[in-house]
mmCIF file with all atom_site columns, C-alpha atoms in Angstrom:
data_model
loop_
_atom_site.group_PDB
_atom_site.id
_atom_site.type_symbol
_atom_site.label_atom_id
_atom_site.label_alt_id
_atom_site.label_comp_id
_atom_site.label_asym_id
_atom_site.label_entity_id
_atom_site.label_seq_id
_atom_site.pdbx_PDB_ins_code
_atom_site.Cartn_x
_atom_site.Cartn_y
_atom_site.Cartn_z
_atom_site.occupancy
_atom_site.B_iso_or_equiv
_atom_site.pdbx_formal_charge
_atom_site.auth_seq_id
_atom_site.auth_comp_id
_atom_site.auth_asym_id
_atom_site.auth_atom_id
_atom_site.pdbx_PDB_model_num
ATOM 1   C CA . UNK A 1 1   ? 4.940   10.578 31.776 1.00 0.00 ? 14  UNK A CA 1
ATOM 2   C CA . UNK A 1 2   ? 3.566   12.471 34.699 1.00 0.00 ? 15  UNK A CA 1
ATOM 3   C CA . UNK A 1 3   ? 0.044   11.854 35.976 1.00 0.00 ? 16  UNK A CA 1
ATOM 4   C CA . UNK A 1 4   ? -2.093  13.046 38.859 1.00 0.00 ? 17  UNK A CA 1
ATOM 5   C CA . UNK A 1 5   ? -5.164  11.062 40.024 1.00 0.00 ? 18  UNK A CA 1
ATOM 6   C CA . UNK A 1 6   ? -7.868  12.644 42.111 1.00 0.00 ? 19  UNK A CA 1
ATOM 7   C CA . UNK A 1 7   ? -10.228 9.752  42.605 1.00 0.00 ? 20  UNK A CA 1
ATOM 8   C CA . UNK A 1 8   ? -12.859 11.746 44.361 1.00 0.00 ? 21  UNK A CA 1
ATOM 9   C CA . UNK A 1 9   ? -14.946 13.541 41.860 1.00 0.00 ? 22  UNK A CA 1
ATOM 10  C CA . UNK A 1 10  ? -17.316 15.211 44.228 1.00 0.00 ? 23  UNK A CA 1
ATOM 11  C CA . UNK A 1 11  ? -17.575 15.319 47.988 1.00 0.00 ? 24  UNK A CA 1
ATOM 12  C CA . UNK A 1 12  ? -20.302 16.757 50.164 1.00 0.00 ? 25  UNK A CA 1
ATOM 13  C CA . UNK A 1 13  ? -19.850 17.426 53.906 1.00 0.00 ? 26  UNK A CA 1
ATOM 14  C CA . UNK A 1 14  ? -21.770 19.282 56.561 1.00 0.00 ? 27  UNK A CA 1
ATOM 15  C CA . UNK A 1 15  ? -20.285 22.451 57.912 1.00 0.00 ? 28  UNK A CA 1
ATOM 16  C CA . UNK A 1 16  ? -17.702 21.788 60.699 1.00 0.00 ? 29  UNK A CA 1
ATOM 17  C CA . UNK A 1 17  ? -16.878 18.381 59.480 1.00 0.00 ? 30  UNK A CA 1
ATOM 18  C CA . UNK A 1 18  ? -13.270 17.426 58.545 1.00 0.00 ? 31  UNK A CA 1
ATOM 19  C CA . UNK A 1 19  ? -12.682 16.336 54.985 1.00 0.00 ? 32  UNK A CA 1
ATOM 20  C CA . UNK A 1 20  ? -9.701  14.914 53.200 1.00 0.00 ? 33  UNK A CA 1
ATOM 21  C CA . UNK A 1 21  ? -9.034  15.247 49.475 1.00 0.00 ? 34  UNK A CA 1
ATOM 22  C CA . UNK A 1 22  ? -6.906  12.502 48.005 1.00 0.00 ? 35  UNK A CA 1
ATOM 23  C CA . UNK A 1 23  ? -4.156  12.889 45.446 1.00 0.00 ? 36  UNK A CA 1
ATOM 24  C CA . UNK A 1 24  ? -1.942  10.226 43.983 1.00 0.00 ? 37  UNK A CA 1
ATOM 25  C CA . UNK A 1 25  ? 0.741   11.020 41.539 1.00 0.00 ? 38  UNK A CA 1
ATOM 26  C CA . UNK A 1 26  ? 3.018   9.269  39.044 1.00 0.00 ? 39  UNK A CA 1
ATOM 27  C CA . UNK A 1 27  ? 6.407   10.550 37.837 1.00 0.00 ? 40  UNK A CA 1
ATOM 28  C CA . UNK A 1 28  ? 9.794   9.184  36.916 1.00 0.00 ? 41  UNK A CA 1
ATOM 29  C CA . UNK A 1 29  ? 11.507  12.361 37.960 1.00 0.00 ? 42  UNK A CA 1
ATOM 30  C CA . UNK A 1 30  ? 13.489  12.395 41.239 1.00 0.00 ? 43  UNK A CA 1
ATOM 31  C CA . UNK A 1 31  ? 12.960  16.150 41.571 1.00 0.00 ? 44  UNK A CA 1
ATOM 32  C CA . UNK A 1 32  ? 9.446   17.341 41.240 1.00 0.00 ? 45  UNK A CA 1
ATOM 33  C CA . UNK A 1 33  ? 7.016   19.668 42.828 1.00 0.00 ? 46  UNK A CA 1
ATOM 34  C CA . UNK A 1 34  ? 3.372   19.074 44.012 1.00 0.00 ? 47  UNK A CA 1
ATOM 35  C CA . UNK A 1 35  ? 0.732   21.760 44.315 1.00 0.00 ? 48  UNK A CA 1
ATOM 36  C CA . UNK A 1 36  ? -2.803  22.270 45.419 1.00 0.00 ? 49  UNK A CA 1
ATOM 37  C CA . UNK A 1 37  ? -5.022  24.955 43.962 1.00 0.00 ? 50  UNK A CA 1
ATOM 38  C CA . UNK A 1 38  ? -8.511  25.969 44.866 1.00 0.00 ? 51  UNK A CA 1
ATOM 39  C CA . UNK A 1 39  ? -10.880 27.088 42.087 1.00 0.00 ? 52  UNK A CA 1
ATOM 40  C CA . UNK A 1 40  ? -13.983 28.856 43.286 1.00 0.00 ? 53  UNK A CA 1
ATOM 41  C CA . UNK A 1 41  ? -17.028 29.376 41.102 1.00 0.00 ? 54  UNK A CA 1
ATOM 42  C CA . UNK A 1 42  ? -15.595 32.594 39.796 1.00 0.00 ? 55  UNK A CA 1
ATOM 43  C CA . UNK A 1 43  ? -12.897 30.502 38.085 1.00 0.00 ? 56  UNK A CA 1
ATOM 44  C CA . UNK A 1 44  ? -9.616  31.921 39.163 1.00 0.00 ? 57  UNK A CA 1
ATOM 45  C CA . UNK A 1 45  ? -7.006  29.525 40.563 1.00 0.00 ? 58  UNK A CA 1
ATOM 46  C CA . UNK A 1 46  ? -5.905  30.187 44.092 1.00 0.00 ? 59  UNK A CA 1
ATOM 47  C CA . UNK A 1 47  ? -2.591  28.850 45.061 1.00 0.00 ? 60  UNK A CA 1
ATOM 48  C CA . UNK A 1 48  ? -2.618  26.843 48.388 1.00 0.00 ? 61  UNK A CA 1
ATOM 49  C CA . UNK A 1 49  ? 0.689   25.080 48.644 1.00 0.00 ? 62  UNK A CA 1
ATOM 50  C CA . UNK A 1 50  ? 3.788   23.908 46.873 1.00 0.00 ? 63  UNK A CA 1
ATOM 51  C CA . UNK A 1 51  ? 5.887   20.995 48.120 1.00 0.00 ? 64  UNK A CA 1
ATOM 52  C CA . UNK A 1 52  ? 9.124   19.693 46.550 1.00 0.00 ? 65  UNK A CA 1
ATOM 53  C CA . UNK A 1 53  ? 9.951   16.066 46.403 1.00 0.00 ? 66  UNK A CA 1
ATOM 54  C CA . UNK A 1 54  ? 12.707  16.285 48.903 1.00 0.00 ? 67  UNK A CA 1
ATOM 55  C CA . UNK A 1 55  ? 10.592  17.797 51.589 1.00 0.00 ? 68  UNK A CA 1
ATOM 56  C CA . UNK A 1 56  ? 8.298   15.136 53.102 1.00 0.00 ? 69  UNK A CA 1
ATOM 57  C CA . UNK A 1 57  ? 7.390   17.291 56.171 1.00 0.00 ? 70  UNK A CA 1
ATOM 58  C CA . UNK A 1 58  ? 3.630   17.691 56.635 1.00 0.00 ? 71  UNK A CA 1
ATOM 59  C CA . UNK A 1 59  ? 2.385   21.176 56.751 1.00 0.00 ? 72  UNK A CA 1
ATOM 60  C CA . UNK A 1 60  ? -0.317  22.900 58.565 1.00 0.00 ? 73  UNK A CA 1
ATOM 61  C CA . UNK A 1 61  ? -1.739  26.292 57.684 1.00 0.00 ? 74  UNK A CA 1
ATOM 62  C CA . UNK A 1 62  ? -4.698  27.328 59.763 1.00 0.00 ? 75  UNK A CA 1
ATOM 63  C CA . UNK A 1 63  ? -7.473  24.808 58.983 1.00 0.00 ? 76  UNK A CA 1
ATOM 64  C CA . UNK A 1 64  ? -5.584  23.293 56.103 1.00 0.00 ? 77  UNK A CA 1
ATOM 65  C CA . UNK A 1 65  ? -3.064  20.508 56.391 1.00 0.00 ? 78  UNK A CA 1
ATOM 66  C CA . UNK A 1 66  ? -1.179  18.440 53.852 1.00 0.00 ? 79  UNK A CA 1
ATOM 67  C CA . UNK A 1 67  ? 0.193   14.950 54.109 1.00 0.00 ? 80  UNK A CA 1
ATOM 68  C CA . UNK A 1 68  ? 3.012   14.039 51.730 1.00 0.00 ? 81  UNK A CA 1
ATOM 69  C CA . UNK A 1 69  ? 3.845   10.376 51.570 1.00 0.00 ? 82  UNK A CA 1
ATOM 70  C CA . UNK A 1 70  ? 6.487   9.553  48.985 1.00 0.00 ? 83  UNK A CA 1
ATOM 71  C CA . UNK A 1 71  ? 6.255   5.847  49.751 1.00 0.00 ? 84  UNK A CA 1
ATOM 72  C CA . UNK A 1 72  ? 2.657   5.826  48.413 1.00 0.00 ? 85  UNK A CA 1
ATOM 73  C CA . UNK A 1 73  ? 3.070   8.804  46.038 1.00 0.00 ? 86  UNK A CA 1
ATOM 74  C CA . UNK A 1 74  ? 0.320   10.637 47.766 1.00 0.00 ? 87  UNK A CA 1
ATOM 75  C CA . UNK A 1 75  ? -0.172  14.229 48.700 1.00 0.00 ? 88  UNK A CA 1
ATOM 76  C CA . UNK A 1 76  ? -3.519  14.495 50.543 1.00 0.00 ? 89  UNK A CA 1
ATOM 77  C CA . UNK A 1 77  ? -5.158  17.706 51.584 1.00 0.00 ? 90  UNK A CA 1
ATOM 78  C CA . UNK A 1 78  ? -7.318  17.957 54.779 1.00 0.00 ? 91  UNK A CA 1
ATOM 79  C CA . UNK A 1 79  ? -9.589  20.738 55.674 1.00 0.00 ? 92  UNK A CA 1
ATOM 80  C CA . UNK A 1 80  ? -10.503 20.856 59.318 1.00 0.00 ? 93  UNK A CA 1
ATOM 81  C CA . UNK A 1 81  ? -13.830 22.244 60.544 1.00 0.00 ? 94  UNK A CA 1
ATOM 82  C CA . UNK A 1 82  ? -15.004 22.944 57.014 1.00 0.00 ? 95  UNK A CA 1
ATOM 83  C CA . UNK A 1 83  ? -16.910 26.128 56.206 1.00 0.00 ? 96  UNK A CA 1
ATOM 84  C CA . UNK A 1 84  ? -19.312 26.965 53.426 1.00 0.00 ? 97  UNK A CA 1
ATOM 85  C CA . UNK A 1 85  ? -16.596 29.209 52.003 1.00 0.00 ? 98  UNK A CA 1
ATOM 86  C CA . UNK A 1 86  ? -14.503 26.137 51.446 1.00 0.00 ? 99  UNK A CA 1
ATOM 87  C CA . UNK A 1 87  ? -16.938 24.981 48.668 1.00 0.00 ? 100 UNK A CA 1
ATOM 88  C CA . UNK A 1 88  ? -14.943 24.901 45.467 1.00 0.00 ? 101 UNK A CA 1
ATOM 89  C CA . UNK A 1 89  ? -13.110 22.647 43.105 1.00 0.00 ? 102 UNK A CA 1
ATOM 90  C CA . UNK A 1 90  ? -9.673  21.594 44.322 1.00 0.00 ? 103 UNK A CA 1
ATOM 91  C CA . UNK A 1 91  ? -6.887  20.560 42.080 1.00 0.00 ? 104 UNK A CA 1
ATOM 92  C CA . UNK A 1 92  ? -3.778  18.744 42.784 1.00 0.00 ? 105 UNK A CA 1
ATOM 93  C CA . UNK A 1 93  ? -0.959  19.270 40.402 1.00 0.00 ? 106 UNK A CA 1
ATOM 94  C CA . UNK A 1 94  ? 2.597   18.127 39.536 1.00 0.00 ? 107 UNK A CA 1
ATOM 95  C CA . UNK A 1 95  ? 5.530   19.858 37.776 1.00 0.00 ? 108 UNK A CA 1
ATOM 96  C CA . UNK A 1 96  ? 9.016   18.712 36.864 1.00 0.00 ? 109 UNK A CA 1
ATOM 97  C CA . UNK A 1 97  ? 10.757  21.357 38.778 1.00 0.00 ? 110 UNK A CA 1
ATOM 98  C CA . UNK A 1 98  ? 11.659  24.848 37.803 1.00 0.00 ? 111 UNK A CA 1
ATOM 99  C CA . UNK A 1 99  ? 9.148   27.504 37.365 1.00 0.00 ? 112 UNK A CA 1
ATOM 100 C CA . UNK A 1 100 ? 9.396   27.321 33.689 1.00 0.00 ? 113 UNK A CA 1
ATOM 101 C CA . UNK A 1 101 ? 7.733   23.951 33.512 1.00 0.00 ? 114 UNK A CA 1
ATOM 102 C CA . UNK A 1 102 ? 4.030   23.549 33.176 1.00 0.00 ? 115 UNK A CA 1
ATOM 103 C CA . UNK A 1 103 ? 1.771   21.812 35.628 1.00 0.00 ? 116 UNK A CA 1
ATOM 104 C CA . UNK A 1 104 ? -0.020  18.508 35.135 1.00 0.00 ? 117 UNK A CA 1
ATOM 105 C CA . UNK A 1 105 ? -3.363  18.716 36.833 1.00 0.00 ? 118 UNK A CA 1
ATOM 106 C CA . UNK A 1 106 ? -5.604  16.123 38.318 1.00 0.00 ? 119 UNK A CA 1
ATOM 107 C CA . UNK A 1 107 ? -9.245  16.169 37.331 1.00 0.00 ? 120 UNK A CA 1
ATOM 108 C CA . UNK A 1 108 ? -10.231 17.989 40.468 1.00 0.00 ? 121 UNK A CA 1
ATOM 109 C CA . UNK A 1 109 ? -12.479 17.275 43.396 1.00 0.00 ? 122 UNK A CA 1
ATOM 110 C CA . UNK A 1 110 ? -15.620 19.339 43.785 1.00 0.00 ? 123 UNK A CA 1
ATOM 111 C CA . UNK A 1 111 ? -16.207 20.021 47.474 1.00 0.00 ? 124 UNK A CA 1
ATOM 112 C CA . UNK A 1 112 ? -19.549 21.151 48.684 1.00 0.00 ? 125 UNK A CA 1
ATOM 113 C CA . UNK A 1 113 ? -19.780 22.223 52.248 1.00 0.00 ? 126 UNK A CA 1
ATOM 114 C CA . UNK A 1 114 ? -23.465 22.400 53.429 1.00 0.00 ? 127 UNK A CA 1
ATOM 115 C CA . UNK A 1 115 ? -24.497 24.684 56.209 1.00 0.00 ? 128 UNK A CA 1
ATOM 116 C CA . UNK B 2 1   ? 3.921   39.662 44.889 1.00 0.00 ? 25  UNK B CA 1
ATOM 117 C CA . UNK B 2 2   ? 3.976   38.691 41.257 1.00 0.00 ? 26  UNK B CA 1
ATOM 118 C CA . UNK B 2 3   ? 0.758   39.104 39.425 1.00 0.00 ? 27  UNK B CA 1
ATOM 119 C CA . UNK B 2 4   ? -0.407  37.839 36.070 1.00 0.00 ? 28  UNK B CA 1
ATOM 120 C CA . UNK B 2 5   ? -3.238  39.813 34.380 1.00 0.00 ? 29  UNK B CA 1
ATOM 121 C CA . UNK B 2 6   ? -5.528  38.310 31.906 1.00 0.00 ? 30  UNK B CA 1
ATOM 122 C CA . UNK B 2 7   ? -7.868  40.239 29.643 1.00 0.00 ? 31  UNK B CA 1
ATOM 123 C CA . UNK B 2 8   ? -10.663 40.001 28.861 1.00 0.00 ? 32  UNK B CA 1
ATOM 124 C CA . UNK B 2 9   ? -12.374 38.158 31.802 1.00 0.00 ? 33  UNK B CA 1
ATOM 125 C CA . UNK B 2 10  ? -15.094 36.987 29.550 1.00 0.00 ? 34  UNK B CA 1
ATOM 126 C CA . UNK B 2 11  ? -16.024 37.375 25.858 1.00 0.00 ? 35  UNK B CA 1
ATOM 127 C CA . UNK B 2 12  ? -18.943 36.380 23.679 1.00 0.00 ? 36  UNK B CA 1
ATOM 128 C CA . UNK B 2 13  ? -18.365 36.200 19.957 1.00 0.00 ? 37  UNK B CA 1
ATOM 129 C CA . UNK B 2 14  ? -20.161 34.881 16.919 1.00 0.00 ? 38  UNK B CA 1
ATOM 130 C CA . UNK B 2 15  ? -18.981 31.743 15.189 1.00 0.00 ? 39  UNK B CA 1
ATOM 131 C CA . UNK B 2 16  ? -16.400 32.468 12.512 1.00 0.00 ? 40  UNK B CA 1
ATOM 132 C CA . UNK B 2 17  ? -14.862 35.445 14.209 1.00 0.00 ? 41  UNK B CA 1
ATOM 133 C CA . UNK B 2 18  ? -11.535 35.719 15.918 1.00 0.00 ? 42  UNK B CA 1
ATOM 134 C CA . UNK B 2 19  ? -10.917 36.553 19.610 1.00 0.00 ? 43  UNK B CA 1
ATOM 135 C CA . UNK B 2 20  ? -7.696  37.714 21.132 1.00 0.00 ? 44  UNK B CA 1
ATOM 136 C CA . UNK B 2 21  ? -6.848  37.030 24.738 1.00 0.00 ? 45  UNK B CA 1
ATOM 137 C CA . UNK B 2 22  ? -4.016  38.870 26.543 1.00 0.00 ? 46  UNK B CA 1
ATOM 138 C CA . UNK B 2 23  ? -1.829  37.660 29.351 1.00 0.00 ? 47  UNK B CA 1
ATOM 139 C CA . UNK B 2 24  ? 0.482   40.083 31.087 1.00 0.00 ? 48  UNK B CA 1
ATOM 140 C CA . UNK B 2 25  ? 3.045   39.740 33.757 1.00 0.00 ? 49  UNK B CA 1
ATOM 141 C CA . UNK B 2 26  ? 2.596   42.922 35.760 1.00 0.00 ? 50  UNK B CA 1
ATOM 142 C CA . UNK B 2 27  ? 5.757   43.202 37.790 1.00 0.00 ? 51  UNK B CA 1
ATOM 143 C CA . UNK B 2 28  ? 8.118   40.703 36.370 1.00 0.00 ? 52  UNK B CA 1
ATOM 144 C CA . UNK B 2 29  ? 9.444   39.606 33.091 1.00 0.00 ? 53  UNK B CA 1
ATOM 145 C CA . UNK B 2 30  ? 8.401   36.165 31.878 1.00 0.00 ? 54  UNK B CA 1
ATOM 146 C CA . UNK B 2 31  ? 10.333  34.489 29.058 1.00 0.00 ? 55  UNK B CA 1
ATOM 147 C CA . UNK B 2 32  ? 7.785   31.608 29.285 1.00 0.00 ? 56  UNK B CA 1
ATOM 148 C CA . UNK B 2 33  ? 4.081   31.620 29.658 1.00 0.00 ? 57  UNK B CA 1
ATOM 149 C CA . UNK B 2 34  ? 1.754   28.671 29.480 1.00 0.00 ? 58  UNK B CA 1
ATOM 150 C CA . UNK B 2 35  ? -1.800  28.553 28.094 1.00 0.00 ? 59  UNK B CA 1
ATOM 151 C CA . UNK B 2 36  ? -4.317  26.136 29.485 1.00 0.00 ? 60  UNK B CA 1
ATOM 152 C CA . UNK B 2 37  ? -7.849  25.274 28.570 1.00 0.00 ? 61  UNK B CA 1
ATOM 153 C CA . UNK B 2 38  ? -10.560 24.076 30.850 1.00 0.00 ? 62  UNK B CA 1
ATOM 154 C CA . UNK B 2 39  ? -13.899 22.785 29.550 1.00 0.00 ? 63  UNK B CA 1
ATOM 155 C CA . UNK B 2 40  ? -16.832 22.823 31.914 1.00 0.00 ? 64  UNK B CA 1
ATOM 156 C CA . UNK B 2 41  ? -16.402 20.614 34.929 1.00 0.00 ? 65  UNK B CA 1
ATOM 157 C CA . UNK B 2 42  ? -13.131 19.353 33.421 1.00 0.00 ? 66  UNK B CA 1
ATOM 158 C CA . UNK B 2 43  ? -9.464  19.762 34.426 1.00 0.00 ? 67  UNK B CA 1
ATOM 159 C CA . UNK B 2 44  ? -7.001  22.235 33.055 1.00 0.00 ? 68  UNK B CA 1
ATOM 160 C CA . UNK B 2 45  ? -5.157  21.003 30.033 1.00 0.00 ? 69  UNK B CA 1
ATOM 161 C CA . UNK B 2 46  ? -1.984  22.502 28.837 1.00 0.00 ? 70  UNK B CA 1
ATOM 162 C CA . UNK B 2 47  ? -2.498  23.877 25.285 1.00 0.00 ? 71  UNK B CA 1
ATOM 163 C CA . UNK B 2 48  ? 0.838   25.498 24.468 1.00 0.00 ? 72  UNK B CA 1
ATOM 164 C CA . UNK B 2 49  ? 4.054   26.976 25.900 1.00 0.00 ? 73  UNK B CA 1
ATOM 165 C CA . UNK B 2 50  ? 4.534   30.530 24.772 1.00 0.00 ? 74  UNK B CA 1
ATOM 166 C CA . UNK B 2 51  ? 8.295   31.463 24.371 1.00 0.00 ? 75  UNK B CA 1
ATOM 167 C CA . UNK B 2 52  ? 9.345   35.153 24.160 1.00 0.00 ? 76  UNK B CA 1
ATOM 168 C CA . UNK B 2 53  ? 10.924  35.793 20.812 1.00 0.00 ? 77  UNK B CA 1
ATOM 169 C CA . UNK B 2 54  ? 10.255  32.422 19.298 1.00 0.00 ? 78  UNK B CA 1
ATOM 170 C CA . UNK B 2 55  ? 7.569   30.127 18.231 1.00 0.00 ? 79  UNK B CA 1
ATOM 171 C CA . UNK B 2 56  ? 5.186   28.605 20.643 1.00 0.00 ? 80  UNK B CA 1
ATOM 172 C CA . UNK B 2 57  ? 5.248   24.937 21.402 1.00 0.00 ? 81  UNK B CA 1
ATOM 173 C CA . UNK B 2 58  ? 1.807   23.273 21.160 1.00 0.00 ? 82  UNK B CA 1
ATOM 174 C CA . UNK B 2 59  ? 0.632   20.075 22.912 1.00 0.00 ? 83  UNK B CA 1
ATOM 175 C CA . UNK B 2 60  ? -0.469  17.213 20.831 1.00 0.00 ? 84  UNK B CA 1
ATOM 176 C CA . UNK B 2 61  ? -3.904  17.804 19.416 1.00 0.00 ? 85  UNK B CA 1
ATOM 177 C CA . UNK B 2 62  ? -3.900  21.506 19.590 1.00 0.00 ? 86  UNK B CA 1
ATOM 178 C CA . UNK B 2 63  ? -4.183  23.064 16.299 1.00 0.00 ? 87  UNK B CA 1
ATOM 179 C CA . UNK B 2 64  ? -1.448  25.802 15.991 1.00 0.00 ? 88  UNK B CA 1
ATOM 180 C CA . UNK B 2 65  ? -3.162  27.495 13.057 1.00 0.00 ? 89  UNK B CA 1
ATOM 181 C CA . UNK B 2 66  ? -6.361  27.891 15.038 1.00 0.00 ? 90  UNK B CA 1
ATOM 182 C CA . UNK B 2 67  ? -4.827  28.961 18.381 1.00 0.00 ? 91  UNK B CA 1
ATOM 183 C CA . UNK B 2 68  ? -2.276  31.562 17.458 1.00 0.00 ? 92  UNK B CA 1
ATOM 184 C CA . UNK B 2 69  ? 0.163   32.565 20.174 1.00 0.00 ? 93  UNK B CA 1
ATOM 185 C CA . UNK B 2 70  ? 2.414   35.598 20.145 1.00 0.00 ? 94  UNK B CA 1
ATOM 186 C CA . UNK B 2 71  ? 4.908   36.409 22.777 1.00 0.00 ? 95  UNK B CA 1
ATOM 187 C CA . UNK B 2 72  ? 6.285   39.611 21.460 1.00 0.00 ? 96  UNK B CA 1
ATOM 188 C CA . UNK B 2 73  ? 7.649   41.018 24.713 1.00 0.00 ? 97  UNK B CA 1
ATOM 189 C CA . UNK B 2 74  ? 8.760   39.766 28.003 1.00 0.00 ? 98  UNK B CA 1
ATOM 190 C CA . UNK B 2 75  ? 5.529   40.812 29.740 1.00 0.00 ? 99  UNK B CA 1
ATOM 191 C CA . UNK B 2 76  ? 2.894   39.944 27.207 1.00 0.00 ? 100 UNK B CA 1
ATOM 192 C CA . UNK B 2 77  ? 1.652   36.842 25.557 1.00 0.00 ? 101 UNK B CA 1
ATOM 193 C CA . UNK B 2 78  ? -1.471  36.763 23.396 1.00 0.00 ? 102 UNK B CA 1
ATOM 194 C CA . UNK B 2 79  ? -3.697  33.819 22.346 1.00 0.00 ? 103 UNK B CA 1
ATOM 195 C CA . UNK B 2 80  ? -5.894  34.323 19.347 1.00 0.00 ? 104 UNK B CA 1
ATOM 196 C CA . UNK B 2 81  ? -8.718  31.899 18.710 1.00 0.00 ? 105 UNK B CA 1
ATOM 197 C CA . UNK B 2 82  ? -9.222  32.156 14.995 1.00 0.00 ? 106 UNK B CA 1
ATOM 198 C CA . UNK B 2 83  ? -12.509 31.370 13.211 1.00 0.00 ? 107 UNK B CA 1
ATOM 199 C CA . UNK B 2 84  ? -14.011 30.405 16.508 1.00 0.00 ? 108 UNK B CA 1
ATOM 200 C CA . UNK B 2 85  ? -16.676 27.713 16.658 1.00 0.00 ? 109 UNK B CA 1
ATOM 201 C CA . UNK B 2 86  ? -19.046 26.828 19.484 1.00 0.00 ? 110 UNK B CA 1
ATOM 202 C CA . UNK B 2 87  ? -16.858 23.873 20.461 1.00 0.00 ? 111 UNK B CA 1
ATOM 203 C CA . UNK B 2 88  ? -14.028 26.426 21.269 1.00 0.00 ? 112 UNK B CA 1
ATOM 204 C CA . UNK B 2 89  ? -16.215 27.805 24.069 1.00 0.00 ? 113 UNK B CA 1
ATOM 205 C CA . UNK B 2 90  ? -14.093 27.182 27.176 1.00 0.00 ? 114 UNK B CA 1
ATOM 206 C CA . UNK B 2 91  ? -12.171 28.721 30.038 1.00 0.00 ? 115 UNK B CA 1
ATOM 207 C CA . UNK B 2 92  ? -8.714  29.828 28.875 1.00 0.00 ? 116 UNK B CA 1
ATOM 208 C CA . UNK B 2 93  ? -6.138  30.572 31.527 1.00 0.00 ? 117 UNK B CA 1
ATOM 209 C CA . UNK B 2 94  ? -2.503  31.660 31.297 1.00 0.00 ? 118 UNK B CA 1
ATOM 210 C CA . UNK B 2 95  ? 0.379   31.328 33.798 1.00 0.00 ? 119 UNK B CA 1
ATOM 211 C CA . UNK B 2 96  ? 3.881   32.431 34.208 1.00 0.00 ? 120 UNK B CA 1
ATOM 212 C CA . UNK B 2 97  ? 6.665   32.306 36.697 1.00 0.00 ? 121 UNK B CA 1
ATOM 213 C CA . UNK B 2 98  ? 8.911   35.001 37.944 1.00 0.00 ? 122 UNK B CA 1
ATOM 214 C CA . UNK B 2 99  ? 12.598  33.883 37.200 1.00 0.00 ? 123 UNK B CA 1
ATOM 215 C CA . UNK B 2 100 ? 13.943  36.083 39.985 1.00 0.00 ? 124 UNK B CA 1
ATOM 216 C CA . UNK B 2 101 ? 12.121  33.896 42.445 1.00 0.00 ? 125 UNK B CA 1
ATOM 217 C CA . UNK B 2 102 ? 14.414  30.995 41.472 1.00 0.00 ? 126 UNK B CA 1
ATOM 218 C CA . UNK B 2 103 ? 13.655  27.482 40.440 1.00 0.00 ? 127 UNK B CA 1
ATOM 219 C CA . UNK B 2 104 ? 11.273  27.026 43.353 1.00 0.00 ? 128 UNK B CA 1
ATOM 220 C CA . UNK B 2 105 ? 9.005   29.886 42.062 1.00 0.00 ? 129 UNK B CA 1
ATOM 221 C CA . UNK B 2 106 ? 5.400   28.903 41.766 1.00 0.00 ? 130 UNK B CA 1
ATOM 222 C CA . UNK B 2 107 ? 3.438   29.457 38.628 1.00 0.00 ? 131 UNK B CA 1
ATOM 223 C CA . UNK B 2 108 ? 1.260   32.494 38.862 1.00 0.00 ? 132 UNK B CA 1
ATOM 224 C CA . UNK B 2 109 ? -2.018  32.161 37.108 1.00 0.00 ? 133 UNK B CA 1
ATOM 225 C CA . UNK B 2 110 ? -4.172  34.883 35.431 1.00 0.00 ? 134 UNK B CA 1
ATOM 226 C CA . UNK B 2 111 ? -7.878  34.973 36.377 1.00 0.00 ? 135 UNK B CA 1
ATOM 227 C CA . UNK B 2 112 ? -8.858  33.350 33.153 1.00 0.00 ? 136 UNK B CA 1
ATOM 228 C CA . UNK B 2 113 ? -11.006 34.218 30.234 1.00 0.00 ? 137 UNK B CA 1
ATOM 229 C CA . UNK B 2 114 ? -14.423 32.618 29.706 1.00 0.00 ? 138 UNK B CA 1
ATOM 230 C CA . UNK B 2 115 ? -15.057 32.373 25.965 1.00 0.00 ? 139 UNK B CA 1
ATOM 231 C CA . UNK B 2 116 ? -18.581 31.724 24.609 1.00 0.00 ? 140 UNK B CA 1
ATOM 232 C CA . UNK B 2 117 ? -19.007 31.250 20.891 1.00 0.00 ? 141 UNK B CA 1
ATOM 233 C CA . UNK B 2 118 ? -22.460 31.558 19.704 1.00 0.00 ? 142 UNK B CA 1
#
C-alpha cells in the first residue's frame, strides 16, 4: 500500500524566514511519482512539482526547492524568504506511475506566513 | 496547457435533493477521471475512478448508489450526489490526465465544487 506522511500539521513563520515542509512516503513500487500541490483558501490545487523515482536530483524554482532522498523516502519542500502569499495548505502526494493512476495525498501542512 | 473545468464551483442544496457536478477536460480527451472528496481541514481522499464507457470503480466505503458517476464521453464525467444529507457537505474535486502527454503526464485538477447541504 502507498502512504504519504506529512507530520507537520501547521507551521507559522514570519515573513522572509525560510521554511521546510516535510514529506515521507511509503511504497513497494520501484517506479513512482512524487508531487507537491499548493491549496490556497479558494480551494483549487496548484501544481508545484512532479518528480519520478529515478530522478533524485534536487530542484530549485525561484524561492522553492525540493530535496528528494530515496534512502530516507523523503521529499521535502523548502520555501526561501517566505511571503504572505505563500500562506496555504501544501500537500505532498504519491502515484504509481502513469497519468492514469490516482494520487495518494498526505494530510497536508497548513503554512501561515505572518507579515 | 491542459485544463480541467469543474462546474458548479459551489452549490447549496436542501437535504434529500440530488446534486450533479460536472468535470470536463477542455482540450484533451480523458478516458479516465478521478473524483476526490475533501472534508474541512482534511486531506483529499479518492472516491472513485471514472472510466469512459464503463462502470466507475469505487473506493472502499464509498456508496456507489449514493454517488453516481457517469462518464458518457471522452471529455465529460459527472458525479451526482443523490438524496444529499448534511454529512455529504464537502469539497469535491476531479482530476484527469492528458494521454498525449505520455506516462509522465501530471494529473490536472478541476477547481473543485463546494457542496453545502442544509
